[in-house]
Coordinates of C-alpha atoms and ligand atoms in Angstrom, one line a residue:
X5 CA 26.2 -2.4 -39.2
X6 CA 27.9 -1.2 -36.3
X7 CA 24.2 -1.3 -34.4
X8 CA 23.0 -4.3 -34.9
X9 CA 26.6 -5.6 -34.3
X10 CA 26.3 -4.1 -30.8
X11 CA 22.7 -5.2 -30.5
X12 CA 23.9 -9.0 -31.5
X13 CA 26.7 -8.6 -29.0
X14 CA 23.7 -7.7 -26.1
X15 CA 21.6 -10.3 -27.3
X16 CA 24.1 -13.1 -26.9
X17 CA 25.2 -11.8 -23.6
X18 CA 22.0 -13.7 -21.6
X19 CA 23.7 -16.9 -23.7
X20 CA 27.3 -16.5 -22.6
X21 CA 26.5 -16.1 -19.0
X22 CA 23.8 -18.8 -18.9
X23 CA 26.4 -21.1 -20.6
X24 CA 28.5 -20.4 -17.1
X25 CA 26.0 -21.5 -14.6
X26 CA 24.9 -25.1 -14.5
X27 CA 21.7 -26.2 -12.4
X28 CA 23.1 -26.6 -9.7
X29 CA 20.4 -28.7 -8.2
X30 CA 20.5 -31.0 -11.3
X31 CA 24.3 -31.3 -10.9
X32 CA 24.5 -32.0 -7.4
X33 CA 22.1 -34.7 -7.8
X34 CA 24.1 -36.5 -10.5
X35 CA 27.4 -35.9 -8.6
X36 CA 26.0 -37.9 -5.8
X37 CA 24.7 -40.5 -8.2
X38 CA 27.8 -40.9 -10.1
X39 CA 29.6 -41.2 -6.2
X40 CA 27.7 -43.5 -5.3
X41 CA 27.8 -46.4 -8.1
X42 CA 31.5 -45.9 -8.0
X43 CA 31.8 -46.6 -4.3
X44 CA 29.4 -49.6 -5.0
X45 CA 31.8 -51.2 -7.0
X46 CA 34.7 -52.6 -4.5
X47 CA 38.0 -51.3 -5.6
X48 CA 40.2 -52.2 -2.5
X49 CA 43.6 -52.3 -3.2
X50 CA 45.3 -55.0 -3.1
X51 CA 43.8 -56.3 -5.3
X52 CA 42.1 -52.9 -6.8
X53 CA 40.2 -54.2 -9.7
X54 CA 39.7 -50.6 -10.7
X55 CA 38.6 -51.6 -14.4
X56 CA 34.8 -51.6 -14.0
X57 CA 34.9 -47.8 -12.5
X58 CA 37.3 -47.1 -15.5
X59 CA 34.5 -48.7 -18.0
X60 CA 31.7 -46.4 -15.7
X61 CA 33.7 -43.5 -16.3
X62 CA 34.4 -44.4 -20.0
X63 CA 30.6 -44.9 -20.4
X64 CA 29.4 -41.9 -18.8
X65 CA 32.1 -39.3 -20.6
X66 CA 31.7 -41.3 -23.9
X67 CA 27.7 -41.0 -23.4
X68 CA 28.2 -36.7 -23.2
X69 CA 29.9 -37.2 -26.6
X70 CA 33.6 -36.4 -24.8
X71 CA 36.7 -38.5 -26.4
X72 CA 38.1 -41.0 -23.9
X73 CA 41.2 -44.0 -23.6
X74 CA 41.2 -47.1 -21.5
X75 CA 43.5 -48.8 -21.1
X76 CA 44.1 -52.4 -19.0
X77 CA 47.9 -52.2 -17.9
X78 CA 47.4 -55.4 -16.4
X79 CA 44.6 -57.7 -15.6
X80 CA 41.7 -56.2 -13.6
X81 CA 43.5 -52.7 -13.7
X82 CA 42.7 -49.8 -15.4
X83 CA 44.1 -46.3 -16.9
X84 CA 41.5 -44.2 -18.2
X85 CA 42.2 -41.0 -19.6
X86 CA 39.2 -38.2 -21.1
X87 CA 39.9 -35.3 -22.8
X88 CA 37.5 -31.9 -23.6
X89 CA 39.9 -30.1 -26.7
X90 CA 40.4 -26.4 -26.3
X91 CA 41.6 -23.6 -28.9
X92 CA 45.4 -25.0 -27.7
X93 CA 45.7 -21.3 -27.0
X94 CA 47.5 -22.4 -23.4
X95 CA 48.6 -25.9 -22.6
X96 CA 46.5 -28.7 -21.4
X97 CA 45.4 -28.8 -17.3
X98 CA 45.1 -32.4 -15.7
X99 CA 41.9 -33.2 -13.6
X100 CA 42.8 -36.3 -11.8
X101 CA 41.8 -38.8 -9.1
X102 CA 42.6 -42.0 -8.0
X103 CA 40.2 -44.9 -8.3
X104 CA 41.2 -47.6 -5.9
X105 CA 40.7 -47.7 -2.5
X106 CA 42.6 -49.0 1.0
X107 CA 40.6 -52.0 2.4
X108 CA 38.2 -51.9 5.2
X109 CA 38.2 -53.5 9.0
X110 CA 34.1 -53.9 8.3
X111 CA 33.4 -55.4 12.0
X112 CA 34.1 -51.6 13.4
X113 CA 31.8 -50.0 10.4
X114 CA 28.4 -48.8 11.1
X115 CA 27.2 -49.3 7.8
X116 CA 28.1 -51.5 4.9
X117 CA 31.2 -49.8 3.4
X118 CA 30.4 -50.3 -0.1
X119 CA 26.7 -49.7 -0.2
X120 CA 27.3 -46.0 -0.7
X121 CA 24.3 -45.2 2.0
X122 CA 22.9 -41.4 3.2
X123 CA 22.1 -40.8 6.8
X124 CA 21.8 -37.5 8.6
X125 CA 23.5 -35.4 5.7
X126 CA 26.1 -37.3 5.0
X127 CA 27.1 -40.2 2.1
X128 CA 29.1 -43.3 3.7
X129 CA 31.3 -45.5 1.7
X130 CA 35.3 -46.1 1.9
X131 CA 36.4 -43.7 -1.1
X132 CA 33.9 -41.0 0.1
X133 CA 36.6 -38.5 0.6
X134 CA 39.8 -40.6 -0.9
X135 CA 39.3 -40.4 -3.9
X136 CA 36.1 -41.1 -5.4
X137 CA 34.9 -38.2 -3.8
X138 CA 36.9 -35.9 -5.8
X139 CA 36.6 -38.2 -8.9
X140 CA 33.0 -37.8 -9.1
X141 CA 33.5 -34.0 -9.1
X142 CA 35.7 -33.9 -11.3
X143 CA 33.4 -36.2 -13.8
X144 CA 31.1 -33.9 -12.8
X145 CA 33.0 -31.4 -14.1
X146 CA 34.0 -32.5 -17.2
X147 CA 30.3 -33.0 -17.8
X148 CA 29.4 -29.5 -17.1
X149 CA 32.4 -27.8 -19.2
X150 CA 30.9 -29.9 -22.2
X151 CA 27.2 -28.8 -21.7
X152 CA 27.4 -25.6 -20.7
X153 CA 30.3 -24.2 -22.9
X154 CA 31.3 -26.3 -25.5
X155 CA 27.8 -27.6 -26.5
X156 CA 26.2 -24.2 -26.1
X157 CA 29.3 -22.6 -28.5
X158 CA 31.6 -21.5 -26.1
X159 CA 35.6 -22.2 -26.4
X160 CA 38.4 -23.5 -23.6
X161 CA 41.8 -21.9 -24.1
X162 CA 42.8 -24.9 -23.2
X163 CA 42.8 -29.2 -23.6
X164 CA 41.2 -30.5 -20.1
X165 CA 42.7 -34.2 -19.7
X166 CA 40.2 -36.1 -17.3
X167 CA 42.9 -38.8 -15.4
X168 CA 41.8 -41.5 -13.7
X169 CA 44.4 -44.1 -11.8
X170 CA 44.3 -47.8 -10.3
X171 CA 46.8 -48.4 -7.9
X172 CA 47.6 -45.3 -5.6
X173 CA 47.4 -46.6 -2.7
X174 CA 50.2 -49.3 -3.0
X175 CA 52.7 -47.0 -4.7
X176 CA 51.1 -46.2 -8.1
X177 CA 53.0 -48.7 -10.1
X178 CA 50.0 -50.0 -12.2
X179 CA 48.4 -46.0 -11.7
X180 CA 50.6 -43.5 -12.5
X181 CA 53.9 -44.7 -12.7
X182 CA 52.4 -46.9 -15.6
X183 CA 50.8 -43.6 -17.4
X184 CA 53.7 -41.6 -17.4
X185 CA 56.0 -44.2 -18.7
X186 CA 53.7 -45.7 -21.5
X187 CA 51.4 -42.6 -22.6
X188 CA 53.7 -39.7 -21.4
X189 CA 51.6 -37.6 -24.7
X190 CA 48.1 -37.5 -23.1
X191 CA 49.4 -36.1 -19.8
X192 CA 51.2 -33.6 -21.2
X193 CA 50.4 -30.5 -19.5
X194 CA 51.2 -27.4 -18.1
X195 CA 48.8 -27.8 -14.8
X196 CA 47.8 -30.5 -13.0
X197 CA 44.9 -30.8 -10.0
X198 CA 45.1 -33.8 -7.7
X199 CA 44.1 -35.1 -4.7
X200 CA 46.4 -33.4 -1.5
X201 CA 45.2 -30.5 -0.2
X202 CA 42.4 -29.6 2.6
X203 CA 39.2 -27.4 3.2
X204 CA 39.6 -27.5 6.9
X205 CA 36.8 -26.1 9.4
X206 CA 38.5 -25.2 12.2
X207 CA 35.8 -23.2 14.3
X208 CA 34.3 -20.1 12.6
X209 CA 37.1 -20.2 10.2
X210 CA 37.3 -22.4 6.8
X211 CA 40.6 -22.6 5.0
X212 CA 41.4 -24.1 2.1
X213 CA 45.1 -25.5 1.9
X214 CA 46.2 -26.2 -1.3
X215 CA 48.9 -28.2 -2.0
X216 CA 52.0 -27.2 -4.2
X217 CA 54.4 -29.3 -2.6
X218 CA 55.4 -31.8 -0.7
X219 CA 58.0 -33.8 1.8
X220 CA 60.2 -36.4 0.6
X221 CA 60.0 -39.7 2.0
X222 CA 63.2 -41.9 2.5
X223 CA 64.0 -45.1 4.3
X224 CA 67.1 -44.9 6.6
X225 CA 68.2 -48.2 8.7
X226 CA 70.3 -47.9 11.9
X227 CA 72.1 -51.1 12.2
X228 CA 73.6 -52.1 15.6
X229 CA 76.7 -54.3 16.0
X230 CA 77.8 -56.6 18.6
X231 CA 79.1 -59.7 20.0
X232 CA 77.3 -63.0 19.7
X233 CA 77.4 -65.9 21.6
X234 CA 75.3 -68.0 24.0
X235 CA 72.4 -66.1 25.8
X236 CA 73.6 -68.1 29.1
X237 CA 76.7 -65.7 29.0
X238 CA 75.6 -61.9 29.1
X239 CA 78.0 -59.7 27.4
X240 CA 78.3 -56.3 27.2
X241 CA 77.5 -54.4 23.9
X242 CA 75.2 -56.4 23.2
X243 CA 73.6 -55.5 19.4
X244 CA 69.8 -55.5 20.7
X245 CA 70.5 -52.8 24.0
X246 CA 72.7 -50.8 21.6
X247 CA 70.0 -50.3 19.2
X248 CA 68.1 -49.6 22.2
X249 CA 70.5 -46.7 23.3
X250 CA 70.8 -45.5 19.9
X251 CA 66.7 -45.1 19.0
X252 CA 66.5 -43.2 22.4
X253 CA 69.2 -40.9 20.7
X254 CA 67.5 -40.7 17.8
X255 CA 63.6 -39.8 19.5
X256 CA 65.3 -37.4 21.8
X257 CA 66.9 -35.2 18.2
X258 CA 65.2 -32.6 16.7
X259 CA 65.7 -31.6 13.6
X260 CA 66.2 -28.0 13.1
X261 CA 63.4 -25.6 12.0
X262 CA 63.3 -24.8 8.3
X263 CA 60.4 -22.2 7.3
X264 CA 60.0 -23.0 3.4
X265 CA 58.1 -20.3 1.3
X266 CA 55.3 -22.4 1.1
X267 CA 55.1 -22.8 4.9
X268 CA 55.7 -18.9 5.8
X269 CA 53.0 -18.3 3.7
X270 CA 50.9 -20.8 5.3
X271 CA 51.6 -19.4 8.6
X272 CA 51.3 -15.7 7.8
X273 CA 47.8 -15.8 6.4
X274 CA 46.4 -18.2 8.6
X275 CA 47.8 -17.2 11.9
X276 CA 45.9 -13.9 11.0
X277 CA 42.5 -15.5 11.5
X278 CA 43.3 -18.3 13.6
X279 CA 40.7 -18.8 16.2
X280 CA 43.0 -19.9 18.9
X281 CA 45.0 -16.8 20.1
X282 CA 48.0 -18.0 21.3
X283 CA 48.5 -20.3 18.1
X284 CA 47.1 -17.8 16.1
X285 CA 50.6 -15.4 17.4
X286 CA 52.9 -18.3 17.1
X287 CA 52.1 -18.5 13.2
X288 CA 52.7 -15.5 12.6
X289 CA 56.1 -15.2 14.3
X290 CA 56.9 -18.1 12.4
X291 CA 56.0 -16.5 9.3
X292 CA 57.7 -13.2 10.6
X293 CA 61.3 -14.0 9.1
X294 CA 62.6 -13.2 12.5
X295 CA 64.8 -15.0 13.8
X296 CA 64.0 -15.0 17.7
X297 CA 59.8 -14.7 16.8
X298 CA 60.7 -17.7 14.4
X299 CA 61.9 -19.6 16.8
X300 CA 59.7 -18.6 19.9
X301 CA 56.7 -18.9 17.4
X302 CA 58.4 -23.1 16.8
X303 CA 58.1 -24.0 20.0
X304 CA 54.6 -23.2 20.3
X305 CA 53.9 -25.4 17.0
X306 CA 55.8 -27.9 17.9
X307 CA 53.4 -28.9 20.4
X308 CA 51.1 -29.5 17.7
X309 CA 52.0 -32.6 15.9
X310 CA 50.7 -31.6 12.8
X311 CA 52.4 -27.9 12.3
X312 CA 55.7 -29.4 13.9
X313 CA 56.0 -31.9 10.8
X314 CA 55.7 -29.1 8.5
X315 CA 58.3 -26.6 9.9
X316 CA 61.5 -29.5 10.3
X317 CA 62.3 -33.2 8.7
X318 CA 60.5 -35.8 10.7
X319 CA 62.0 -38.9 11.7
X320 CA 59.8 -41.9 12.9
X321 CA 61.0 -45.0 13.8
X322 CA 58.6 -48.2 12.3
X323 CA 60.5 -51.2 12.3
X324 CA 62.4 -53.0 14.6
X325 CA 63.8 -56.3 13.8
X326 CA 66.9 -58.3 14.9
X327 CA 67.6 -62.0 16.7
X328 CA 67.3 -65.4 15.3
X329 CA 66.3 -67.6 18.7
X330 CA 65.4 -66.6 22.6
X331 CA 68.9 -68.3 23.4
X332 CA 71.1 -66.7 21.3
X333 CA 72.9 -63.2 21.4
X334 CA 72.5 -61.3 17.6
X335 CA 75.4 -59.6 16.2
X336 CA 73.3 -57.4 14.3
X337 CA 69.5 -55.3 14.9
X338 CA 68.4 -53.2 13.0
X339 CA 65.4 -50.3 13.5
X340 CA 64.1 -48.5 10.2
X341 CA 63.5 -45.2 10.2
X342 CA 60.9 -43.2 7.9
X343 CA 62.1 -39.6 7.6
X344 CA 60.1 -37.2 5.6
X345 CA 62.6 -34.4 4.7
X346 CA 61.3 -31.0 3.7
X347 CA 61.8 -30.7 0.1
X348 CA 65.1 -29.8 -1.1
X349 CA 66.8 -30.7 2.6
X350 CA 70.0 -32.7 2.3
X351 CA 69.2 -36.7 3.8
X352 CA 73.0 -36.8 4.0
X353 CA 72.5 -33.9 6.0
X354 CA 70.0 -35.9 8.6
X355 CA 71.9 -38.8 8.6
X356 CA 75.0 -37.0 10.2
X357 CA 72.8 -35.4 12.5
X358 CA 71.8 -38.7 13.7
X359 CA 75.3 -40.1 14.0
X360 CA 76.3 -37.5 16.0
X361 CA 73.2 -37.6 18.4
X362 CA 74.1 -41.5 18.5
X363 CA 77.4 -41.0 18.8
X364 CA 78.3 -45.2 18.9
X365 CA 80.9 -46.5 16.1
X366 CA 78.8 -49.9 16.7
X367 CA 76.2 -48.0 15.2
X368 CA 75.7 -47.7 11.0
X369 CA 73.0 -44.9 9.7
X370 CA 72.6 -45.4 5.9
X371 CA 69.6 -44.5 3.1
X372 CA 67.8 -47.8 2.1
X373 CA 65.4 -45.6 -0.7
X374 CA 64.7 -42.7 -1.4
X375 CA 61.3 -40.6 -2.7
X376 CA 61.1 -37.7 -5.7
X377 CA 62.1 -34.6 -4.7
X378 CA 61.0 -31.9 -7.0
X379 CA 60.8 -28.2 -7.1
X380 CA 57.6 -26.3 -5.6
X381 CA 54.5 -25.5 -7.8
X382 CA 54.3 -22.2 -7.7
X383 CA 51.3 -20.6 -5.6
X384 CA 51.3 -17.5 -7.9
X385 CA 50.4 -19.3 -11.2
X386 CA 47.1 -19.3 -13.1
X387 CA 46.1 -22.2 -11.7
X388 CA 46.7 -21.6 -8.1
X389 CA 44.7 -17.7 -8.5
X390 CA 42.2 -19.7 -10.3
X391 CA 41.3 -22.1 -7.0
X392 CA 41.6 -19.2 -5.2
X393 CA 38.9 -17.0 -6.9
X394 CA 36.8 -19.6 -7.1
X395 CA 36.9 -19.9 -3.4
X396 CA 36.3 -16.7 -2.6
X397 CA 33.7 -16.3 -5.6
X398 CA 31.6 -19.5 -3.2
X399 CA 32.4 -18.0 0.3
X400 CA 34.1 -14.8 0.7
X401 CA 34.9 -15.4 4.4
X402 CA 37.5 -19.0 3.1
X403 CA 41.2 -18.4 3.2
X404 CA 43.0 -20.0 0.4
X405 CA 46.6 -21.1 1.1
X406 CA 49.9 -22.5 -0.3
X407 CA 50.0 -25.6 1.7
X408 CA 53.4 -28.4 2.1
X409 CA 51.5 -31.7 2.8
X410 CA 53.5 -33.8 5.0
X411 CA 52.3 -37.0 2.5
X412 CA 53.6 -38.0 -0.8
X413 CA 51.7 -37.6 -3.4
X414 CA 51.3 -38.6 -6.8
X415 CA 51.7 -35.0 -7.4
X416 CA 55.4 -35.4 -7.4
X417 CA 55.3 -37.9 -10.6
X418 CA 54.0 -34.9 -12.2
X419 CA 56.3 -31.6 -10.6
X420 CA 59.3 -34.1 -11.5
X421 CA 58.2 -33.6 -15.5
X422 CA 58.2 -30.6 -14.7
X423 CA 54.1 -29.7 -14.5
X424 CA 52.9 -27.6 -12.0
X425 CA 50.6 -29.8 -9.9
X426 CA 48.1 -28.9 -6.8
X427 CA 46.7 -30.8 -4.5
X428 CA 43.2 -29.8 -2.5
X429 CA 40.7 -31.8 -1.0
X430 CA 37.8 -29.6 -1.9
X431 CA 35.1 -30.5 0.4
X432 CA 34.6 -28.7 3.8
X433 CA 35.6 -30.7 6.7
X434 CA 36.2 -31.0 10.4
X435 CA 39.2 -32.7 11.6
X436 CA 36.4 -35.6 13.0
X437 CA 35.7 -36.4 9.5
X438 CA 39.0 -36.1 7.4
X439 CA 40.3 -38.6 10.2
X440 CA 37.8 -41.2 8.9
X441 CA 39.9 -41.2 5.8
X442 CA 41.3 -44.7 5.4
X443 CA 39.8 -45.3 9.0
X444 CA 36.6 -46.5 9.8
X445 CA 33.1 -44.7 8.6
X446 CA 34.3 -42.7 6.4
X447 CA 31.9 -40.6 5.1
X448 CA 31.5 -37.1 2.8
X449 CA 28.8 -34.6 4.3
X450 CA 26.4 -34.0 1.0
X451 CA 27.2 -30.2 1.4
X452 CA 30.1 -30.9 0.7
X453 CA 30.1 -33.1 -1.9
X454 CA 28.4 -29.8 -4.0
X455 CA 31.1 -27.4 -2.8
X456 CA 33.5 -29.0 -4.2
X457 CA 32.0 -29.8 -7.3
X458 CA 31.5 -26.1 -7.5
X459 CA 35.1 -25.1 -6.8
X460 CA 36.6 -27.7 -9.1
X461 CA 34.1 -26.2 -11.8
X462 CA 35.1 -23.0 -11.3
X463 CA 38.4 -23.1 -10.9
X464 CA 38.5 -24.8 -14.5
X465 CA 36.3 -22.5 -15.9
X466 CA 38.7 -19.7 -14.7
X467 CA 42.0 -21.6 -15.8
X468 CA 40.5 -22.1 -19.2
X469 CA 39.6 -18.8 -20.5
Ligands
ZN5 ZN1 44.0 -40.7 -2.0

């Protein structure tokens, strides 16, 4: 008994391990099919009209036998949820993607945004990289765990919830703002994976950032005060040139440094391999919990527009309005600021910075709205070693990292429930293409495309055993 026990076990052993790798070539084919029809179909938000992707989806899942909801919040928009059942052994892990896209300025396209066409290695269409990109890998990966474990006998520990979202792009209200408040029970989960992060090819070196959280965006509005009265008669403290004076303050303030766990752990691994020397050093003094390498190791970054965002709050001023006619002196202007606070930093705390860098009584700082501010996911869970082994499994030379992404995300819908959510971007990228997101050719290279379908496999495969 105990033989041919043993000899059953080795027989099935070829099964298990075939029922873990997909063809690869079949896969990446079908990928870049299922990419394409869904960048076919225009989903430009506003107006979105994501239903017919969310009916592709629903016919493609339903077609693999795997149980799916749509639902049509509104008119034209979707909410389309799938869902492979595990043991219940752990709780369920989120896949998601959004399905609309920001318009397009065709005239300074080179192609037809929304004919999904290849040239030289690469697959053009707005969505390429956000989100449709990440959507067909993660259909593709749905697809995948049904054939080649559950149909073939094998077992997830855990519920995989396929989510699939209209309206992201104009503040999720139809997306998933309308999810969570109507159908709160299909989400429920204890991991989430969402658009966010980056695989960034900087030189030799290829990192993966993945992000587990986020800053918090608020709107502040600096209104100046002053005498009005006929332009013909200048006066002096005049609303309009004390504005002025006061958004000079206000570009001229930094905010102080703050190294976040997130961030020091950003900066510790990747200053290690950094190709750029001298940048390389400055990371790692920022990561050194030192406080004269931390701030030595700032200054350098802070050169770097991207690093300085993530290491204080940032304060950007976008609107400017005020006046009524050329002839006549306001009382009032006003400037709107958008500040993106690291998370858990005090905007009472940035608002009295500014007053005192302003220093006018003629001037009022005050909050107009506010964003979610929710803890970190942490970048020691299953989830998060999961991505990272299945990195390293595809290329052992790609650094995985905790990343804060300086953009909201829907993410923070999710960490407020309390889920720990991630965000990557899994496809291997310059900084040349990853700019073309909402810009102009945007585009996915096709290697790509299948590395990311393999590390979004993989990293499910790993987080449901
Ligand atoms: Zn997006």
């Amino acid at each position: 008994m105990m033989r041919l026990r043993a000899l059953g076990a080795l027989l099935l052993l070829p099964l298990a391990m075939a029922a873990q790798t997909p063809d690869w070539n079949a896969a990446r084919d079908e990928t870049l099919q299922h990419l394409q029809r869904m960048i076919r179909i225009n989903t430009s938000n506003p107006p979105g009209n994501e239903l017919p992707v969310a009916q592709y989806l629903d016919s493609v899942l339903k077609a693999a036998g795997i149980e799916t909801h749509l639902f049509e919040p509104t008119p034209g928009r979707a909410a389309f949820v799938a869902r492979l059942r595990g043991t219940g052994a752990q709780r369920p892990v989120i896949l998601m993607g959004h399905m609309d896209v920001v318009g397009v300025e065709k005239a300074h396209w080179s192609v037809d945004p929304f004919a999904a066409e290849i040239r030289d290695g690469y697959l053009y269409g707005r969505g390429a990289i956000d989100d449709k990109g990440m959507l067909a890998a993660n259909l593709e990966t749905m697809l995948l765990l049904k054939r080649n474990i559950i149909d073939k006998g094998g077992k997830l520990s855990r519920d995989v919830i396929f989510v699939a979202n209209s309206d992201e792009e104009a503040g999720g209200e139809w997306g998933m703002g309308w999810l969570v408040a109507n159908h709160r029970d299909l989400i429920d989960a204890e991991f989430a994976l969402n658009e966010g992060g980056r695989t960034r090819v900087v030189g030799k070196l290829t990192y993966v950032a993945v992000q587990n959280t986020e800053k918090v965006p608020y709107g502040v509005l600096v209104t100046a005060h002053g005498p009005g009265g006929h332009a013909a008669i200048p006066l002096s403290g005049n609303a309009i040139t004390r504005l002025g004076r006061a958004l000079a303050a206000i570009g001229a303030h930094d905010e102080p440094v703050v190294i976040k766990p997130t961030t020091r752990v950003f900066f510790g691994d990747l200053g290690a391999v950094w190709p750029e020397k001298a940048v390389g050093k400055a990371m790692v003094d920022v990561a050194s919990g030192d406080a004269k390498r931390v701030a030595a190791g700032a200054k350098v970054l802070a050169t770097i527009p991207v690093f300085n965002a993530v290491i204080r709050n940032g304060i950007s001023a976008t609107l400017v309005s005020g006046g009524i006619r050329s002839n006549v002196i306001p009382t009032e202007a006003t400037a709107t600021l958008n500040v993106r606070n690291l998370p858990g930093e005090s905007i009472h705390d940035v608002v009295a910075r500014l007053k005192k860098a302003v220093n006018d009584p003629l001037v009022d700082i005050a909050v107009a709205d506010s964003g979610v501010d929710t803890p970190a996911s942490s970048f020691e869970s299953p989830m998060f070693t999961a991505i990272a082994d299945a990195v390293k499994e595809l290329d052992p030379a790609m650094v995985t990292v905790p990343y804060l992404s300086t953009g909201a995300t829907d993410s923070a819908r999710l960490r407020a429930l309390g889920m720990q959510a991630y965000g990557i971007l899994p496809f291997p990228m310059a900084q040349d293409d990853e700019d073309r997101m909402h810009g102009n050719d945007e585009r996915i290279p096709l290697k790509s495309l299948e590395f990311g379908t393999k590390l979004i496999y993989g990293a499910m495969v790993r987080v449901t055993r």
